[in-house]
Amino acid sequence: MPRDARPVFDEDLDCIVGYQRSFGGCYHLYDLNGDMTAIWEGLRDTVPVEKRDPMLVVGGLWAANVRGLTALALPGIGSAMAPTTLALLRKRFSGLAATPLLFTATAHTTMNDAHRFVPVHILRLAMRHGDRIQPPPDVPGAARYLARMAIRRRSCMLDVVTTHGNATIVQFEYWPYADTLPAA
């Protein structure tokens, strides 16, 4: 993913569904996997990168170039995106949930805790793009992944343990990125 890509927040789905980059008068749209979804020509950005709103917002009542706060109180600007392009991006987002994902009782309890909850698509992305590390010895046939993520612009590490070929989440947790790894 290019470093200057900005997140695309879908107000209707209440989550980030992709990333957009503007370069040389062209707009490049990426899905959550970092695959290019669309490219189109537009007006050059006249606002310096450091002064732009951190995210582009689509859906809901947002319109192109409308500035405001999302429901999560994050500043954003409405993105001018064709309805077919947005539909394609949403389709790729929903494709992350194509296969069922099961949770053990421990993981389910964690999901029900509002302070430790992680959206399912983030767990899936961690399994797909995270670093595979040594699984806990007490869980036979397990796989373990570490992935970076951001929670309200705060860098965190996500630790996910799965079994049955990544079909079952055994446990997961996250902590601020600067902290040391928790004991396994």
mmCIF file of C-alpha atoms in Angstrom:
data_model
loop_
_atom_site.group_PDB
_atom_site.id
_atom_site.type_symbol
_atom_site.label_atom_id
_atom_site.label_comp_id
_atom_site.label_asym_id
_atom_site.label_seq_id
_atom_site.Cartn_x
_atom_site.Cartn_y
_atom_site.Cartn_z
ATOM 1 C CA MET A 1 0.000 0.000 0.000
ATOM 2 C CA PRO A 2 1.442 3.422 -0.849
ATOM 3 C CA ARG A 3 2.353 5.437 2.258
ATOM 4 C CA ASP A 4 0.287 8.435 1.140
ATOM 5 C CA ALA A 5 -2.946 6.457 0.663
ATOM 6 C CA ARG A 6 -5.809 7.741 2.795
ATOM 7 C CA PRO A 7 -8.426 5.448 4.337
ATOM 8 C CA VAL A 8 -11.907 5.347 2.836
ATOM 9 C CA PHE A 9 -14.440 5.213 5.669
ATOM 10 C CA ASP A 10 -17.910 3.925 4.752
ATOM 11 C CA GLU A 11 -20.404 5.700 7.013
ATOM 12 C CA ASP A 12 -23.109 3.133 6.151
ATOM 13 C CA LEU A 13 -20.958 0.137 7.141
ATOM 14 C CA ASP A 14 -19.234 2.083 9.960
ATOM 15 C CA CYS A 15 -15.737 0.939 9.033
ATOM 16 C CA ILE A 16 -12.827 1.504 6.688
ATOM 17 C CA VAL A 17 -13.432 -0.385 3.433
ATOM 18 C CA GLY A 18 -10.349 0.594 1.443
ATOM 19 C CA TYR A 19 -7.752 3.240 0.672
ATOM 20 C CA GLN A 20 -7.442 5.973 -1.938
ATOM 21 C CA ARG A 21 -4.366 7.697 -3.306
ATOM 22 C CA SER A 22 -4.195 10.801 -5.446
ATOM 23 C CA PHE A 23 -1.069 11.221 -7.556
ATOM 24 C CA GLY A 24 -0.450 13.208 -10.720
ATOM 25 C CA GLY A 25 -4.119 13.905 -11.343
ATOM 26 C CA CYS A 26 -5.082 10.223 -11.071
ATOM 27 C CA TYR A 27 -6.951 8.530 -8.258
ATOM 28 C CA HIS A 28 -6.092 4.981 -7.279
ATOM 29 C CA LEU A 29 -8.501 2.991 -5.117
ATOM 30 C CA TYR A 30 -7.292 -0.024 -3.122
ATOM 31 C CA ASP A 31 -9.246 -2.642 -1.198
ATOM 32 C CA LEU A 32 -8.242 -3.768 2.306
ATOM 33 C CA ASN A 33 -5.867 -6.374 0.872
ATOM 34 C CA GLY A 34 -3.946 -3.645 -0.945
ATOM 35 C CA ASP A 35 -5.171 -4.721 -4.392
ATOM 36 C CA MET A 36 -6.018 -1.898 -6.803
ATOM 37 C CA THR A 37 -9.772 -1.755 -7.330
ATOM 38 C CA ALA A 38 -10.142 1.269 -9.600
ATOM 39 C CA ILE A 39 -8.245 4.110 -11.200
ATOM 40 C CA TRP A 40 -9.656 7.312 -12.655
ATOM 41 C CA GLU A 41 -8.555 10.766 -13.706
ATOM 42 C CA GLY A 42 -9.589 13.793 -11.697
ATOM 43 C CA LEU A 43 -8.547 17.250 -10.621
ATOM 44 C CA ARG A 44 -5.148 17.592 -9.021
ATOM 45 C CA ASP A 45 -5.090 17.966 -5.250
ATOM 46 C CA THR A 46 -4.362 21.590 -4.424
ATOM 47 C CA VAL A 47 -4.237 21.079 -0.659
ATOM 48 C CA PRO A 48 -0.818 20.123 0.752
ATOM 49 C CA VAL A 49 -0.642 16.556 2.082
ATOM 50 C CA GLU A 50 -0.015 17.657 5.681
ATOM 51 C CA LYS A 51 -3.171 19.842 5.685
ATOM 52 C CA ARG A 52 -5.582 17.288 4.207
ATOM 53 C CA ASP A 53 -8.210 15.555 6.312
ATOM 54 C CA PRO A 54 -6.963 12.143 7.422
ATOM 55 C CA MET A 55 -9.744 10.122 5.820
ATOM 56 C CA LEU A 56 -12.182 10.125 2.940
ATOM 57 C CA VAL A 57 -15.792 9.384 3.829
ATOM 58 C CA VAL A 58 -18.466 7.805 1.633
ATOM 59 C CA GLY A 59 -22.050 6.725 2.237
ATOM 60 C CA GLY A 60 -24.510 8.215 4.673
ATOM 61 C CA LEU A 61 -25.124 11.903 4.079
ATOM 62 C CA TRP A 62 -21.578 12.626 2.921
ATOM 63 C CA ALA A 63 -21.054 14.347 -0.415
ATOM 64 C CA ALA A 64 -17.926 15.298 -2.326
ATOM 65 C CA ASN A 65 -15.721 17.869 -0.555
ATOM 66 C CA VAL A 66 -17.991 18.104 2.514
ATOM 67 C CA ARG A 67 -15.892 18.329 5.671
ATOM 68 C CA GLY A 68 -17.043 17.121 9.049
ATOM 69 C CA LEU A 69 -16.771 14.474 11.726
ATOM 70 C CA THR A 70 -17.748 10.841 11.362
ATOM 71 C CA ALA A 71 -19.895 9.071 13.943
ATOM 72 C CA LEU A 72 -16.608 8.130 15.649
ATOM 73 C CA ALA A 73 -15.693 11.862 15.844
ATOM 74 C CA LEU A 74 -12.843 11.497 13.355
ATOM 75 C CA PRO A 75 -12.347 14.362 10.882
ATOM 76 C CA GLY A 76 -12.950 13.535 7.259
ATOM 77 C CA ILE A 77 -13.879 14.901 3.878
ATOM 78 C CA GLY A 78 -16.513 13.476 1.560
ATOM 79 C CA SER A 79 -15.060 11.589 -1.391
ATOM 80 C CA ALA A 80 -16.249 11.956 -4.984
ATOM 81 C CA MET A 81 -16.546 8.303 -5.921
ATOM 82 C CA ALA A 82 -18.774 6.819 -8.616
ATOM 83 C CA PRO A 83 -21.576 4.626 -7.192
ATOM 84 C CA THR A 84 -20.339 1.622 -9.192
ATOM 85 C CA THR A 85 -16.831 2.077 -7.783
ATOM 86 C CA LEU A 86 -18.179 2.265 -4.236
ATOM 87 C CA ALA A 87 -20.318 -0.834 -4.880
ATOM 88 C CA LEU A 88 -17.218 -2.720 -6.087
ATOM 89 C CA LEU A 89 -15.269 -1.669 -2.995
ATOM 90 C CA ARG A 90 -18.121 -2.787 -0.721
ATOM 91 C CA LYS A 91 -18.321 -6.097 -2.590
ATOM 92 C CA ARG A 92 -14.616 -6.735 -1.991
ATOM 93 C CA PHE A 93 -15.075 -5.814 1.669
ATOM 94 C CA SER A 94 -17.962 -8.272 2.064
ATOM 95 C CA GLY A 95 -15.867 -10.910 0.278
ATOM 96 C CA LEU A 96 -13.650 -11.006 3.371
ATOM 97 C CA ALA A 97 -16.562 -12.688 5.151
ATOM 98 C CA ALA A 98 -17.220 -15.303 2.448
ATOM 99 C CA THR A 99 -16.132 -18.239 4.609
ATOM 100 C CA PRO A 100 -17.541 -18.711 8.120
ATOM 101 C CA LEU A 101 -15.320 -17.934 11.081
ATOM 102 C CA LEU A 102 -15.929 -19.750 14.371
ATOM 103 C CA PHE A 103 -14.944 -18.634 17.886
ATOM 104 C CA THR A 104 -14.088 -20.644 20.981
ATOM 105 C CA ALA A 105 -15.842 -19.677 24.219
ATOM 106 C CA THR A 106 -12.781 -17.667 25.288
ATOM 107 C CA ALA A 107 -12.608 -15.756 22.006
ATOM 108 C CA HIS A 108 -16.376 -15.202 22.042
ATOM 109 C CA THR A 109 -16.153 -13.692 25.528
ATOM 110 C CA THR A 110 -13.425 -11.353 24.294
ATOM 111 C CA MET A 111 -15.584 -10.327 21.303
ATOM 112 C CA ASN A 112 -18.432 -9.445 23.663
ATOM 113 C CA ASP A 113 -16.206 -7.124 25.716
ATOM 114 C CA ALA A 114 -16.502 -3.635 24.222
ATOM 115 C CA HIS A 115 -12.985 -2.727 25.388
ATOM 116 C CA ARG A 116 -11.334 -5.754 23.757
ATOM 117 C CA PHE A 117 -13.542 -6.222 20.660
ATOM 118 C CA VAL A 118 -11.839 -6.476 17.243
ATOM 119 C CA PRO A 119 -13.943 -6.395 14.044
ATOM 120 C CA VAL A 120 -14.062 -9.756 12.275
ATOM 121 C CA HIS A 121 -12.614 -8.387 9.031
ATOM 122 C CA ILE A 122 -9.576 -7.130 10.974
ATOM 123 C CA LEU A 123 -9.061 -10.623 12.431
ATOM 124 C CA ARG A 124 -9.258 -12.058 8.900
ATOM 125 C CA LEU A 125 -6.752 -9.515 7.588
ATOM 126 C CA ALA A 126 -4.380 -10.360 10.463
ATOM 127 C CA MET A 127 -4.517 -14.034 9.455
ATOM 128 C CA ARG A 128 -3.953 -13.164 5.797
ATOM 129 C CA HIS A 129 -1.246 -10.512 6.128
ATOM 130 C CA GLY A 130 0.172 -10.845 9.637
ATOM 131 C CA ASP A 131 3.479 -12.435 10.546
ATOM 132 C CA ARG A 132 3.096 -16.107 11.399
ATOM 133 C CA ILE A 133 4.937 -16.867 14.626
ATOM 134 C CA GLN A 134 5.352 -19.815 16.977
ATOM 135 C CA PRO A 135 1.918 -20.938 18.283
ATOM 136 C CA PRO A 136 1.298 -21.652 21.971
ATOM 137 C CA PRO A 137 2.478 -25.192 22.862
ATOM 138 C CA ASP A 138 -0.740 -26.029 24.737
ATOM 139 C CA VAL A 139 -2.959 -25.650 21.612
ATOM 140 C CA PRO A 140 -2.408 -28.576 19.207
ATOM 141 C CA GLY A 141 -2.574 -27.721 15.500
ATOM 142 C CA ALA A 142 -2.674 -23.979 16.179
ATOM 143 C CA ALA A 143 -1.396 -21.099 14.100
ATOM 144 C CA ARG A 144 -0.504 -17.711 15.554
ATOM 145 C CA TYR A 145 -0.307 -14.351 13.805
ATOM 146 C CA LEU A 146 0.978 -10.919 14.811
ATOM 147 C CA ALA A 147 -0.247 -7.912 12.856
ATOM 148 C CA ARG A 148 -0.120 -4.156 13.273
ATOM 149 C CA MET A 149 -3.377 -2.241 13.469
ATOM 150 C CA ALA A 150 -4.561 1.181 14.571
ATOM 151 C CA ILE A 151 -7.286 1.938 17.075
ATOM 152 C CA ARG A 152 -8.324 5.582 16.984
ATOM 153 C CA ARG A 153 -4.958 6.443 15.420
ATOM 154 C CA ARG A 154 -3.025 4.584 18.127
ATOM 155 C CA SER A 155 -0.648 1.894 16.846
ATOM 156 C CA CYS A 156 -1.309 -1.537 18.313
ATOM 157 C CA MET A 157 -0.210 -5.130 17.809
ATOM 158 C CA LEU A 158 -2.872 -7.781 17.309
ATOM 159 C CA ASP A 159 -2.115 -11.359 18.382
ATOM 160 C CA VAL A 160 -4.467 -14.010 16.934
ATOM 161 C CA VAL A 161 -4.367 -17.771 17.632
ATOM 162 C CA THR A 162 -6.373 -20.049 15.317
ATOM 163 C CA THR A 163 -6.997 -23.747 14.718
ATOM 164 C CA HIS A 164 -8.631 -25.876 12.020
ATOM 165 C CA GLY A 165 -6.848 -24.132 9.162
ATOM 166 C CA ASN A 166 -7.756 -20.609 10.377
ATOM 167 C CA ALA A 167 -11.453 -21.499 10.589
ATOM 168 C CA THR A 168 -11.625 -21.138 14.392
ATOM 169 C CA ILE A 169 -10.357 -18.228 16.479
ATOM 170 C CA VAL A 170 -9.009 -19.659 19.745
ATOM 171 C CA GLN A 171 -7.965 -16.350 21.305
ATOM 172 C CA PHE A 172 -6.900 -12.852 20.365
ATOM 173 C CA GLU A 173 -5.692 -9.731 22.090
ATOM 174 C CA TYR A 174 -4.098 -6.428 21.244
ATOM 175 C CA TRP A 175 -1.846 -3.986 23.044
ATOM 176 C CA PRO A 176 -0.198 -0.641 22.288
ATOM 177 C CA TYR A 177 2.628 -1.070 19.783
ATOM 178 C CA ALA A 178 5.357 0.346 22.058
ATOM 179 C CA ASP A 179 4.690 -2.235 24.798
ATOM 180 C CA THR A 180 6.635 -5.472 25.002
ATOM 181 C CA LEU A 181 5.121 -8.763 23.887
ATOM 182 C CA PRO A 182 2.900 -10.416 26.513
ATOM 183 C CA ALA A 183 3.927 -13.767 27.952
ATOM 184 C CA ALA A 184 2.758 -16.644 25.763
#
